Short mmCIF file of C-alpha atoms in Angstrom, two decimals:
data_model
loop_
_atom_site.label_atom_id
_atom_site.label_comp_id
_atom_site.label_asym_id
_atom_site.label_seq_id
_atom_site.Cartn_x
_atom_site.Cartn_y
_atom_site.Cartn_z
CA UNK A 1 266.13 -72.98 151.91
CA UNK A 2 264.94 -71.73 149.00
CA UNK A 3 266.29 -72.14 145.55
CA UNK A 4 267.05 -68.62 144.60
CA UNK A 5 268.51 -67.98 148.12
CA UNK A 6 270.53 -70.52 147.41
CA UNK A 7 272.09 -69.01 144.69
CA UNK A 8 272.99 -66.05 146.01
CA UNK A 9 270.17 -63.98 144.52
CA UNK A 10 267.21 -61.76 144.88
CA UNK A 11 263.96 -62.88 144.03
CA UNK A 12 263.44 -60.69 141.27
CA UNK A 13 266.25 -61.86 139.51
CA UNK A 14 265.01 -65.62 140.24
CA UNK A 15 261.59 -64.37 138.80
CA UNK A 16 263.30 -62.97 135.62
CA UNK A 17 265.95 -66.09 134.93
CA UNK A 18 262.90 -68.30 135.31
CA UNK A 19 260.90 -66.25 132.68
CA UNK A 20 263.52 -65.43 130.02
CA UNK A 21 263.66 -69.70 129.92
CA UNK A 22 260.22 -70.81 129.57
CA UNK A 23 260.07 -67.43 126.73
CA UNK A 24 262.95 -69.26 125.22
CA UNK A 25 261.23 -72.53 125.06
CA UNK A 26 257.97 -71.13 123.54
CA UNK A 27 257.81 -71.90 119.69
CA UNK A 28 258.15 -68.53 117.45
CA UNK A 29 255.19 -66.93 117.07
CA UNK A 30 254.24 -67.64 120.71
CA UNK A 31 257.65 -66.11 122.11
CA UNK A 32 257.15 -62.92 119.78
CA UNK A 33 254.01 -62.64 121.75
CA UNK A 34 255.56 -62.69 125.09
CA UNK A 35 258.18 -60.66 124.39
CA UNK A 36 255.86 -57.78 123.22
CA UNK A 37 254.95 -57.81 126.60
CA UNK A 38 258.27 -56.67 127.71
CA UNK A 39 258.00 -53.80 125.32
CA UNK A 40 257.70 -49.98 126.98
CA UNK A 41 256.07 -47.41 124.91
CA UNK A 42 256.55 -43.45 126.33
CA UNK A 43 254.48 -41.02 124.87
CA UNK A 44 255.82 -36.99 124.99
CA UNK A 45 253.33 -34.38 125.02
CA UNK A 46 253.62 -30.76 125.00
CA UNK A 47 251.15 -29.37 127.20
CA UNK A 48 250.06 -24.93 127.73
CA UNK A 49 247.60 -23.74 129.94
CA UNK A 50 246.69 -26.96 131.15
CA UNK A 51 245.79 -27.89 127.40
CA UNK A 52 247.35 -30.76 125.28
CA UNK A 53 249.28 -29.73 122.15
CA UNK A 54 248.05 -32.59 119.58
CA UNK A 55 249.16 -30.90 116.37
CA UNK A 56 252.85 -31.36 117.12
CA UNK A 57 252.07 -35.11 117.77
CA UNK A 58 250.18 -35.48 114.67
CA UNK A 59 252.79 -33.27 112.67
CA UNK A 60 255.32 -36.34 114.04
CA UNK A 61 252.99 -39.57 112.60
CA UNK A 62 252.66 -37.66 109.36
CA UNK A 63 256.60 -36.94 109.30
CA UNK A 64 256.89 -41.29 110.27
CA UNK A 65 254.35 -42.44 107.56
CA UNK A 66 256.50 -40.18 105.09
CA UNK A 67 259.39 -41.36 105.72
CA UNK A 68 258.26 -44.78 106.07
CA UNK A 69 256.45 -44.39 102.67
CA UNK A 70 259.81 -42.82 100.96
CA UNK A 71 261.83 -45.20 102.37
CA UNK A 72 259.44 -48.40 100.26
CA UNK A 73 260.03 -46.53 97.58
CA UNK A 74 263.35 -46.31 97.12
CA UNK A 75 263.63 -49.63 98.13
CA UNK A 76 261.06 -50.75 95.69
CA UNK A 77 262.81 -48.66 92.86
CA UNK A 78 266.54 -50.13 93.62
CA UNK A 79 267.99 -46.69 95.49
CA UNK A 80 267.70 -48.46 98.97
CA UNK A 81 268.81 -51.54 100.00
CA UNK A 82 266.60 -52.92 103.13
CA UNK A 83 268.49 -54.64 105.51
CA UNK A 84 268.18 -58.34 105.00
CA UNK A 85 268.00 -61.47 107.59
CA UNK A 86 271.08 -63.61 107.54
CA UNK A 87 269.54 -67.40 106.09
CA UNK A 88 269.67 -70.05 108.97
CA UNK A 89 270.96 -72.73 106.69
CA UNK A 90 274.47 -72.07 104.83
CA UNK A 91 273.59 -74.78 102.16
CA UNK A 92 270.92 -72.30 101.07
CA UNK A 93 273.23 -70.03 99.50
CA UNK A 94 274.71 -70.88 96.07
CA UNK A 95 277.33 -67.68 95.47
CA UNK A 96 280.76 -67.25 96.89
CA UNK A 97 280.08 -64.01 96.73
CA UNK A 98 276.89 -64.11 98.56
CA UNK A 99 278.27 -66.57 101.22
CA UNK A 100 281.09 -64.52 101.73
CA UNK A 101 279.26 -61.46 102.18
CA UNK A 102 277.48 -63.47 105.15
CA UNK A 103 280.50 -64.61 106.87
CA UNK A 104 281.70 -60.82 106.93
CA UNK A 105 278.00 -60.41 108.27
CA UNK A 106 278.74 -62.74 110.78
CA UNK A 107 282.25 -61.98 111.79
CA UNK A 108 280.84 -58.40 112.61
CA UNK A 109 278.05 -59.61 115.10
CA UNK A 110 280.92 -61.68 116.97
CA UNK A 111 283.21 -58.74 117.12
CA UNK A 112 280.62 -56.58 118.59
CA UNK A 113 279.39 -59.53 121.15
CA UNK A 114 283.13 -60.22 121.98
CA UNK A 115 283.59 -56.63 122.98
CA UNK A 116 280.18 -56.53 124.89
CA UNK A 117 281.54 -59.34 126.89
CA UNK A 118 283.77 -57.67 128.51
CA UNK A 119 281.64 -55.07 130.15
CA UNK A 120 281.58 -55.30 134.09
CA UNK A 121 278.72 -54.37 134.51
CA UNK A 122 276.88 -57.40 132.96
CA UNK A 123 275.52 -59.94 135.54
CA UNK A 124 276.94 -63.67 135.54
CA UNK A 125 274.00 -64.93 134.18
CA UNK A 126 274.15 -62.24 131.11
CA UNK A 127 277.83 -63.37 130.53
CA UNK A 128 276.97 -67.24 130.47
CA UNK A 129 273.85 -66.48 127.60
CA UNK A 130 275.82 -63.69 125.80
CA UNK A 131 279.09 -66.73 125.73
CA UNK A 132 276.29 -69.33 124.38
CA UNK A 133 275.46 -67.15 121.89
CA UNK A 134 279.05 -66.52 120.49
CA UNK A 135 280.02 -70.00 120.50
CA UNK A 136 276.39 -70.82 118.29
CA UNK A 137 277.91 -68.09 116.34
CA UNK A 138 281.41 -69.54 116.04
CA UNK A 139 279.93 -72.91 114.80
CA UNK A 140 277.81 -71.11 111.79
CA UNK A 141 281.09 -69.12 111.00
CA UNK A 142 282.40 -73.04 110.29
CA UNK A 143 279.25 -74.06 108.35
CA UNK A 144 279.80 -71.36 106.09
CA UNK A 145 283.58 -71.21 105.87
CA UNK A 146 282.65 -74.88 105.00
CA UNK A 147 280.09 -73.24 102.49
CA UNK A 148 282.28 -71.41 100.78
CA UNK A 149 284.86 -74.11 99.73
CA UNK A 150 282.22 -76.29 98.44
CA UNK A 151 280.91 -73.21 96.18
CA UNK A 152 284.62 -73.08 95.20
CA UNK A 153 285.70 -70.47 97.63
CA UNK A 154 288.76 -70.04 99.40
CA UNK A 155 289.61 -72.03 102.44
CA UNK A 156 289.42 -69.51 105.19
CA UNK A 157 289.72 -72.43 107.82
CA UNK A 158 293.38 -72.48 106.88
CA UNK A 159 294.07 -68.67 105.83
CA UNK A 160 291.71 -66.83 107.40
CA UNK A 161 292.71 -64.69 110.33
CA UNK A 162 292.27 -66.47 113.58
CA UNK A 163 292.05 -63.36 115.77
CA UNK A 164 288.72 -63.96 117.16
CA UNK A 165 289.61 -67.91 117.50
CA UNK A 166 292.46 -66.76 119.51
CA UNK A 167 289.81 -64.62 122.39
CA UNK A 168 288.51 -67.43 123.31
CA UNK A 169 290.08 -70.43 125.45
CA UNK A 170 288.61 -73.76 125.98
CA UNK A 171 288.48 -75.33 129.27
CA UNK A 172 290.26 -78.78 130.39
CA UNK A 173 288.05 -81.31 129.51
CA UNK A 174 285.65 -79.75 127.46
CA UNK A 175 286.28 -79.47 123.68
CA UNK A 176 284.67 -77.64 121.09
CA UNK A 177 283.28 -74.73 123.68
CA UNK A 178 285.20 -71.85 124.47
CA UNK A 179 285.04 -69.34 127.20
CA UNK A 180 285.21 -65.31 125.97
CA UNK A 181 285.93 -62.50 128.02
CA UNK A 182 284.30 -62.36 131.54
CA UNK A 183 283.48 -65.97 130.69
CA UNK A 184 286.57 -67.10 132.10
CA UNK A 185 286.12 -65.46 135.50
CA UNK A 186 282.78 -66.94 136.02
CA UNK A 187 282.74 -69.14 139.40
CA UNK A 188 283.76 -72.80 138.64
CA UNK A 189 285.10 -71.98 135.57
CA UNK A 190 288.39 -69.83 136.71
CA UNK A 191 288.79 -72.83 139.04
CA UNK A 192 289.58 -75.21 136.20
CA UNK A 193 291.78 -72.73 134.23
CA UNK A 194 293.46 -72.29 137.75
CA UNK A 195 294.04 -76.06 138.02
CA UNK A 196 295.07 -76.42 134.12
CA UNK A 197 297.56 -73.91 134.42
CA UNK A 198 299.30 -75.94 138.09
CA UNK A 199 299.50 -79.40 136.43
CA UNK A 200 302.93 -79.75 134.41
CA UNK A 201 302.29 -79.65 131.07
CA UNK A 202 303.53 -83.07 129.02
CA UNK A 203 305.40 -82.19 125.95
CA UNK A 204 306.01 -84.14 122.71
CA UNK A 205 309.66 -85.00 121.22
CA UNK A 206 307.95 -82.49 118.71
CA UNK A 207 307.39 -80.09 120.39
CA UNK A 208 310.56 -80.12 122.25
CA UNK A 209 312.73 -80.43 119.32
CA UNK A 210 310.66 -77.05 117.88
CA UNK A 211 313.00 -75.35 120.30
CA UNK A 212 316.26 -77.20 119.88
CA UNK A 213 318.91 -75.08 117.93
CA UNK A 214 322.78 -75.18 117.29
CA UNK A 215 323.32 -73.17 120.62
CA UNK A 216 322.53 -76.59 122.46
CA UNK A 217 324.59 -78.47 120.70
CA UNK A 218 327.61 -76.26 121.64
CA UNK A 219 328.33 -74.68 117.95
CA UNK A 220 328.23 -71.25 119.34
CA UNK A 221 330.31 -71.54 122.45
CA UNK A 222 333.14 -69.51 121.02
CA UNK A 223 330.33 -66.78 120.83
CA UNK A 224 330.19 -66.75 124.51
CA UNK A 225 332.69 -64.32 126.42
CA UNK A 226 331.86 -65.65 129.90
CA UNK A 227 332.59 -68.93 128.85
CA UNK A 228 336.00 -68.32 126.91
CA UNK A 229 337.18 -66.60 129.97
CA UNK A 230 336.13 -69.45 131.99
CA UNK A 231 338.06 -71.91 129.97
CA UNK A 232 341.26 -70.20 130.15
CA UNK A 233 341.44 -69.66 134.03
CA UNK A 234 341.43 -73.12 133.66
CA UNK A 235 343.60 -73.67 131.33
CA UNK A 236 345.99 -71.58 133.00
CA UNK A 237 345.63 -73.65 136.15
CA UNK A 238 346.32 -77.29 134.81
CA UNK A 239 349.21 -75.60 133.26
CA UNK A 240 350.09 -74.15 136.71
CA UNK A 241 349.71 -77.94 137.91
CA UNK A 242 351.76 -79.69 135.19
CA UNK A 243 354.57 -77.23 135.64
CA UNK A 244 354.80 -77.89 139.60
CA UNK A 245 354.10 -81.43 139.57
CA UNK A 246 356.46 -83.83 140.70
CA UNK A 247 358.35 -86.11 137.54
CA UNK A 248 357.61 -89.28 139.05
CA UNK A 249 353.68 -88.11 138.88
CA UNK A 250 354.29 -87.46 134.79
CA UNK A 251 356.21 -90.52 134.31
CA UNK A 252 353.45 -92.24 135.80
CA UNK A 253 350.68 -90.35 134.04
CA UNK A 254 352.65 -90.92 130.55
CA UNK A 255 352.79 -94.65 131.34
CA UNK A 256 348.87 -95.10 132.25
CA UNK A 257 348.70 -93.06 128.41
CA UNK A 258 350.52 -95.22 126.37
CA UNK A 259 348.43 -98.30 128.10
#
């Protein structure tokens, strides 16, 4: 049997996994070629009479190389900002200000991958690349947290929210990767948070004493009504006893005291 029929999938979608990796494994310039290739271009064109309308098209390049033109400009002259690549390398950077400013860039491009994630209509195989790519993310967002305090930041690996930490759950067994989302629900990974979550979980004397209080130690048993009422039916009762019992019984009982 074949390999993709194996898996469960078409041959199309075989074809396409198989591409998207050997694309990935071309160096830079090679895989911008090859993903050109990908690229779609749709042309609109009005046509009357069985006649082309070309001015309107040409009316639209002039309107692009305007804007294109005004849009240099103001950059060039300080009005614009363009939009700037975020560096590879965190040691690159030598402001707090700067560094911070990429962290915030980079908190925002997790955010919107986290909530992409979740959409059901992604495949299995989108959901597995699209969770590789927010962990890679989640390791920068260390390098430059790590950045920052070196520059003489604040420590945002001990005050900084840990919302986004928090979406994502690491496996049993595997440290340091977390599963976002869909993620979780891929096949053979809901099997091991399935297994974590039936094998009794071993506790430290930490731990355990986090959720000790003075209600175990019986300080606040006066507090409780169904107790108090408990303890004086049977107080009444031994009462009940000692008042029926026989006097040789007490004599007895008062002798076995004083021994």
């Amino acid at each position: 049997m074949s390999a993709w029929k194996a898996a469960g999938i078409t041959y199309l979608q075989y074809a396409n996994i198989c591409a998207r990796t050997v694309r990935n494994a071309l160096k830079e310039d090679a895989r911008v070629a090859a993903l050109r290739r990908n690229e779609n271009n749709l042309k609109f064109q009005k046509w009357e009479n069985g006649v082309g309308k070309e001015q309107a098209r040409n009316e639209e390049k002039a309107q692009s190389m305007l804007y294109r033109f005004r849009e240099a400009q103001a950059a060039q002259l300080g009005l614009a900002k363009t939009r700037q690549r975020r560096p590879g390398f965190a040691g690159s950077v030598n402001s707090v200000t700067e560094a911070e400013m990429w962290r915030r860039d980079l908190l925002s491009e997790v955010s919107r991958k986290i909530a992409k994630i979740q959409d059901v209509s992604l495949s299995d195989y989108q959901v597995r690349d699209l969770n590789d790519e927010i962990n890679k993310l989640m390791g920068q967002k260390y390098h430059w947290e790590k950045r920052i305090v070196d520059l003489g930041g604040p420590d945002y690996r001990r005050s900084g929210p840990r919302m986004i930490s928090y979406e994502g759950r690491e496996a049993p067994g595997i440290r340091g990767y977390r599963y976002f989302g869909r993620a979780r629900d891929l096949p053979g990974v809901r099997e091991l948070f399935e297994q974590a979550a039936s094998e009794p979980v071993n506790r430290s004397i930490t731990e355990i004493n986090r959720d000790i209080d003075a209600e175990y130690y019986g300080y606040r048993d006066e507090e409780n009504e169904v107790l108090l009422e408990y303890e004086k039916a049977l107080e009444k009762e031994l009462v009940q006893k000692l008042l029926h019992a026989p006097v040789d019984s007490l004599a007895q009982s008062n002798e076995a005291a004083q021994d």
